Amino acid sequence: MSDALREPVATVYVVDDEESVRRALSRLIHAAGYRVEAYGLAREFLAQVAAQRCAASPHGVPEPACVVLDVQMPDLSGLELQRELDATLPAVFLTGHGDIAMTVGALKAGAADFLTKPVRDVDLLHAISQALTRSAAAVQQQHELRELQSRLERLTPREREVMQLVVLGRLNKQVACELGTVEKTVKAHRARVMQKMEVGSLAELVRVADKVAQPDISPKPAPQ
Amino acid sequence: MPRMPRTQPHTYPDSFSLLESAPVAAVVLDACGHVLRANPHAERLFQYQPGQLSGLGIDMLVPHLWSAMQRDATGMQIDPAAPLDPLRAQRCAQTPGLTRETRAKRRDGSDFPAQVVLHPIPWQHGWATLGFVCDRTESYELKRDRQELAHLTRVSTLGELAGSLAHELNQPLTAILSNVQAAQRFIEHDPPDLAEVRDILNDIVDDSCRASEVIRRIRAFVKKEELELVRLDINGVLRDVVQLLHSDAIVRGVHLSLDVDEHLPPVRGDKVQLQQVMLNLIVNAFDAVRDVDPLDRVVTAFAGRDRDGMIRVAVRDRGHGMSADRLERIFKPFVTSKAQGLGLGLSISRSIVEMHRGRLWAEKNSDQGMTFHVTLPPWSEPETARTAE
């Protein structure tokens, strides 16, 4: 399967302790046109993939991918492994005999799908494509977040203070009063905030502030 | 062969009267195998009225006994239709203490397992045969019950393992299905990827064999058969059990390892029963490490040779161990620490091992947990040896 067919080719990780199953699943997924990386040990997968995905891009945002894994692994259960994964790497679970509790637990913990072995190709590939869609959305979200964060980093400490108060709905006058400065200066800061954050309106700025809801930007509780 | 005394045949004119009140069935047979005398116990055993046994052929009571005896005595096949040769029967009757495990028939036609002991005795002017017949129903049933019980516990053990065995079967089936569906795709490629398809077909063959191997092991384990003592490789027995328990170990998060001496001499034993012992010991070890730190959930099975030549299998766990008084009791029936257990596993295991002329015992490890030891004598009759596999 040539890489030109899909650009970029999404990666599907296969984690199963049983070599023959691992090989068969890898073949099937590869035959469907994905790039496949297979691991026999959950910990090995975590060590390798976590490092890879961190180094994946300069901003630390990985490519869309998903993992197909067996619930029962000798070194680490699939559910434990899933806890180590972020939203950009959704998990499709395979199980020999999944009970309801296990299925609910996995889905609650964010599993993309829960399939029983032996699994038919249509079911598996459908689950994989849905997981990849989810992954792509999560990747997109992370991209946006990183972008907004980098814009935020361009603000001076003073500009940040102004932004914090402005998004709370304070008027320039009030901001000036709180920061012990004059309204004209606040106005200038505010204009630079809008410019650096690449937004055109206060409403947009508020939305951005919500998205980047980090401790240093989130508003302090208003004094009673 | 005793010398035939020629004097004083009348010394004990009716020595049989001594046996009238004996608690065992006794009969005296003439040279043709007909009953001359029978004691009351014999009449009760065969359900005849007093005196009715006289004159009956012993073959009516213990079918084929007389003809088989003659065959043994002469070493040649006798035509069952031919009249019995008194000389030959007499010669046979001269073989003292001939013992036979056979089936005897009551008057109503029902039969029962019996042990018959025949002995020549001086009788009136010549010789006769004194026969004792013991009803072996009880010991026969005891033996059968024990086998039945062993089979039941095997089935119940497998029942507990059903989930993990299903998983064990599911794995090759999963691989086969995915391989076939991958092959279907590779064949559609232009040009078809035949090299890949060839690899896939090889894998499918391997996985099919694996699946049928799992089934073979399960069937061998639950099949109900007469005890068969054959030449066995104890390492093979252990490996089969470890395979059976592979998935169960994973589910329970136990690391199960095997440490065997590859050059062990074979043992003489029944494969299924020894598997049952090993399985029981390893599953017990799994239970023993259930509540310990995950790093301590380690069970190791060893096989090696003792200095005295015995073959030893040991199953070691790193669980909490048990107190000395508990150690004494665990081999008794119906003693169990498990909610679902019958408490028969260890007592059956011990009786199986003892039947193999071996020993089964438990020791506390010096550091942590328990070790169960089994010793078995090595195989010793190479000329009649038959390998189980």
mmCIF file of C-alpha atoms in Angstrom, chain A residues 15-171:
data_model
loop_
_atom_site.group_PDB
_atom_site.id
_atom_site.type_symbol
_atom_site.label_atom_id
_atom_site.label_comp_id
_atom_site.label_asym_id
_atom_site.label_seq_id
_atom_site.Cartn_x
_atom_site.Cartn_y
_atom_site.Cartn_z
ATOM 1 C CA VAL A 15 -1.016 -4.297 21.336
ATOM 2 C CA ASP A 16 -1.596 -7.991 21.987
ATOM 3 C CA ASP A 17 0.569 -10.423 23.898
ATOM 4 C CA GLU A 18 -0.173 -13.250 21.520
ATOM 5 C CA GLU A 19 2.119 -13.167 18.542
ATOM 6 C CA SER A 20 -0.169 -14.896 16.042
ATOM 7 C CA VAL A 21 -3.097 -12.628 16.884
ATOM 8 C CA ARG A 22 -0.858 -9.592 16.746
ATOM 9 C CA ARG A 23 0.427 -10.591 13.333
ATOM 10 C CA ALA A 24 -3.019 -11.351 11.930
ATOM 11 C CA LEU A 25 -4.550 -8.092 13.175
ATOM 12 C CA SER A 26 -1.568 -6.119 11.893
ATOM 13 C CA ARG A 27 -1.913 -7.683 8.457
ATOM 14 C CA LEU A 28 -5.609 -6.941 8.255
ATOM 15 C CA ILE A 29 -5.213 -3.336 9.353
ATOM 16 C CA HIS A 30 -2.247 -2.878 7.056
ATOM 17 C CA ALA A 31 -4.212 -4.380 4.162
ATOM 18 C CA ALA A 32 -6.873 -1.730 4.828
ATOM 19 C CA GLY A 33 -4.262 0.941 4.184
ATOM 20 C CA TYR A 34 -3.063 2.054 7.596
ATOM 21 C CA ARG A 35 0.422 2.213 8.966
ATOM 22 C CA VAL A 36 0.688 -0.418 11.703
ATOM 23 C CA GLU A 37 2.997 -0.705 14.666
ATOM 24 C CA ALA A 38 2.610 -3.801 16.822
ATOM 25 C CA TYR A 39 3.686 -4.400 20.403
ATOM 26 C CA GLY A 40 3.599 -7.533 22.523
ATOM 27 C CA LEU A 41 3.876 -5.812 25.868
ATOM 28 C CA ALA A 42 1.714 -2.989 27.123
ATOM 29 C CA ARG A 43 4.597 -1.333 28.977
ATOM 30 C CA GLU A 44 6.853 -1.518 25.960
ATOM 31 C CA PHE A 45 4.143 0.156 23.914
ATOM 32 C CA LEU A 46 3.727 2.906 26.508
ATOM 33 C CA ALA A 47 7.447 3.560 26.744
ATOM 34 C CA GLN A 48 7.979 3.655 22.982
ATOM 35 C CA VAL A 49 4.845 5.443 21.909
ATOM 36 C CA ALA A 50 4.765 8.067 24.628
ATOM 37 C CA ALA A 51 8.298 9.097 23.699
ATOM 38 C CA GLN A 52 7.540 9.020 19.983
ATOM 39 C CA ARG A 53 4.406 11.064 20.248
ATOM 40 C CA CYS A 54 6.044 13.713 22.411
ATOM 41 C CA ALA A 55 8.798 14.082 19.875
ATOM 42 C CA ALA A 56 6.319 13.968 16.995
ATOM 43 C CA SER A 57 6.118 17.669 16.324
ATOM 44 C CA PRO A 58 7.842 20.821 17.481
ATOM 45 C CA HIS A 59 4.723 21.908 19.339
ATOM 46 C CA GLY A 60 4.347 18.467 20.878
ATOM 47 C CA VAL A 61 1.147 17.795 18.978
ATOM 48 C CA PRO A 62 1.056 14.246 17.585
ATOM 49 C CA GLU A 63 -0.487 12.930 14.394
ATOM 50 C CA PRO A 64 -3.886 11.231 14.590
ATOM 51 C CA ALA A 65 -3.563 7.605 15.656
ATOM 52 C CA CYS A 66 -5.388 4.938 17.604
ATOM 53 C CA VAL A 67 -4.575 1.759 19.450
ATOM 54 C CA VAL A 68 -6.204 -1.641 19.130
ATOM 55 C CA LEU A 69 -5.547 -3.577 22.283
ATOM 56 C CA ASP A 70 -6.464 -6.690 24.160
ATOM 57 C CA VAL A 71 -8.087 -6.199 27.537
ATOM 58 C CA GLN A 72 -6.062 -9.016 29.046
ATOM 59 C CA MET A 73 -2.359 -8.428 28.925
ATOM 60 C CA PRO A 74 0.118 -10.205 31.138
ATOM 61 C CA ASP A 75 2.030 -7.114 32.217
ATOM 62 C CA LEU A 76 -0.647 -4.420 32.352
ATOM 63 C CA SER A 77 -4.360 -4.728 31.771
ATOM 64 C CA GLY A 78 -5.822 -2.907 28.802
ATOM 65 C CA LEU A 79 -7.898 -0.734 31.096
ATOM 66 C CA GLU A 80 -4.825 0.290 33.082
ATOM 67 C CA LEU A 81 -3.033 1.053 29.860
ATOM 68 C CA GLN A 82 -5.882 3.207 28.657
ATOM 69 C CA ARG A 83 -5.560 5.409 31.717
ATOM 70 C CA GLU A 84 -2.099 6.343 30.476
ATOM 71 C CA LEU A 85 -3.380 7.458 27.085
ATOM 72 C CA ASP A 86 -4.625 10.920 26.198
ATOM 73 C CA ALA A 87 -7.533 11.840 23.949
ATOM 74 C CA THR A 88 -5.359 11.919 20.834
ATOM 75 C CA LEU A 89 -4.826 8.160 21.121
ATOM 76 C CA PRO A 90 -8.233 6.527 21.537
ATOM 77 C CA ALA A 91 -8.328 2.815 22.302
ATOM 78 C CA VAL A 92 -10.364 0.143 20.553
ATOM 79 C CA PHE A 93 -10.622 -2.768 22.958
ATOM 80 C CA LEU A 94 -10.693 -6.382 21.975
ATOM 81 C CA THR A 95 -11.735 -8.985 24.459
ATOM 82 C CA GLY A 96 -12.169 -12.723 24.546
ATOM 83 C CA HIS A 97 -15.097 -12.611 26.917
ATOM 84 C CA GLY A 98 -16.074 -9.106 27.855
ATOM 85 C CA ASP A 99 -18.665 -8.848 30.554
ATOM 86 C CA ILE A 100 -20.972 -5.897 30.935
ATOM 87 C CA ALA A 101 -19.068 -4.380 33.854
ATOM 88 C CA MET A 102 -15.835 -4.487 31.929
ATOM 89 C CA THR A 103 -17.414 -2.938 28.849
ATOM 90 C CA VAL A 104 -19.054 -0.151 30.818
ATOM 91 C CA GLY A 105 -15.803 0.504 32.692
ATOM 92 C CA ALA A 106 -13.847 0.769 29.477
ATOM 93 C CA LEU A 107 -16.359 2.979 27.728
ATOM 94 C CA LYS A 108 -16.635 5.258 30.759
ATOM 95 C CA ALA A 109 -12.884 5.553 30.799
ATOM 96 C CA GLY A 110 -13.055 6.767 27.234
ATOM 97 C CA ALA A 111 -12.660 3.670 25.114
ATOM 98 C CA ALA A 112 -13.538 4.303 21.492
ATOM 99 C CA ASP A 113 -15.061 0.878 21.088
ATOM 100 C CA PHE A 114 -15.263 -2.521 22.693
ATOM 101 C CA LEU A 115 -15.277 -5.534 20.384
ATOM 102 C CA THR A 116 -15.269 -9.241 21.095
ATOM 103 C CA LYS A 117 -12.777 -11.627 19.594
ATOM 104 C CA PRO A 118 -12.849 -13.031 16.996
ATOM 105 C CA VAL A 119 -13.647 -9.732 15.329
ATOM 106 C CA ARG A 120 -14.922 -9.290 11.766
ATOM 107 C CA ASP A 121 -12.935 -6.974 9.540
ATOM 108 C CA VAL A 122 -15.844 -4.585 8.903
ATOM 109 C CA ASP A 123 -16.454 -4.121 12.618
ATOM 110 C CA LEU A 124 -12.786 -3.652 13.418
ATOM 111 C CA LEU A 125 -12.092 -1.259 10.545
ATOM 112 C CA HIS A 126 -15.224 0.746 11.275
ATOM 113 C CA ALA A 127 -14.159 1.086 14.907
ATOM 114 C CA ILE A 128 -10.668 2.083 13.821
ATOM 115 C CA SER A 129 -11.901 4.743 11.436
ATOM 116 C CA GLN A 130 -14.183 6.197 14.110
ATOM 117 C CA ALA A 131 -11.358 6.179 16.606
ATOM 118 C CA LEU A 132 -9.135 7.968 14.115
ATOM 119 C CA THR A 133 -11.807 10.597 13.543
ATOM 120 C CA ARG A 134 -11.929 11.153 17.287
ATOM 121 C CA SER A 135 -8.187 11.284 17.413
ATOM 122 C CA ALA A 136 -8.069 13.839 14.590
ATOM 123 C CA ALA A 137 -10.566 16.028 16.431
ATOM 124 C CA ALA A 138 -8.521 15.772 19.612
ATOM 125 C CA VAL A 139 -5.356 16.577 17.696
ATOM 126 C CA GLN A 140 -7.058 19.576 16.111
ATOM 127 C CA GLN A 141 -8.178 20.756 19.521
ATOM 128 C CA GLN A 142 -4.692 20.408 20.909
ATOM 129 C CA HIS A 143 -3.305 22.334 17.971
ATOM 130 C CA GLU A 144 -5.690 25.193 18.656
ATOM 131 C CA LEU A 145 -4.893 25.114 22.318
ATOM 132 C CA ARG A 146 -1.162 25.199 21.693
ATOM 133 C CA GLU A 147 -1.652 28.069 19.238
ATOM 134 C CA LEU A 148 -3.692 30.061 21.731
ATOM 135 C CA GLN A 149 -1.212 29.329 24.460
ATOM 136 C CA SER A 150 1.652 30.574 22.352
ATOM 137 C CA ARG A 151 -0.297 33.757 21.648
ATOM 138 C CA LEU A 152 -0.922 34.122 25.347
ATOM 139 C CA GLU A 153 2.777 33.786 26.017
ATOM 140 C CA ARG A 154 3.381 36.868 23.891
ATOM 141 C CA LEU A 155 1.493 39.045 26.393
ATOM 142 C CA THR A 156 3.419 41.067 28.934
ATOM 143 C CA PRO A 157 2.510 40.473 32.597
ATOM 144 C CA ARG A 158 0.623 43.742 32.638
ATOM 145 C CA GLU A 159 -1.303 42.880 29.474
ATOM 146 C CA ARG A 160 -2.261 39.581 31.073
ATOM 147 C CA GLU A 161 -3.620 41.344 34.123
ATOM 148 C CA VAL A 162 -5.659 43.601 31.905
ATOM 149 C CA MET A 163 -6.976 40.642 29.926
ATOM 150 C CA GLN A 164 -7.948 38.779 33.119
ATOM 151 C CA LEU A 165 -10.093 41.684 34.232
ATOM 152 C CA VAL A 166 -11.500 42.546 30.843
ATOM 153 C CA VAL A 167 -12.816 39.043 30.219
ATOM 154 C CA LEU A 168 -14.616 39.282 33.570
ATOM 155 C CA GLY A 169 -16.616 42.104 32.024
ATOM 156 C CA ARG A 170 -14.929 44.979 33.873
ATOM 157 C CA LEU A 171 -15.025 48.369 32.183
#
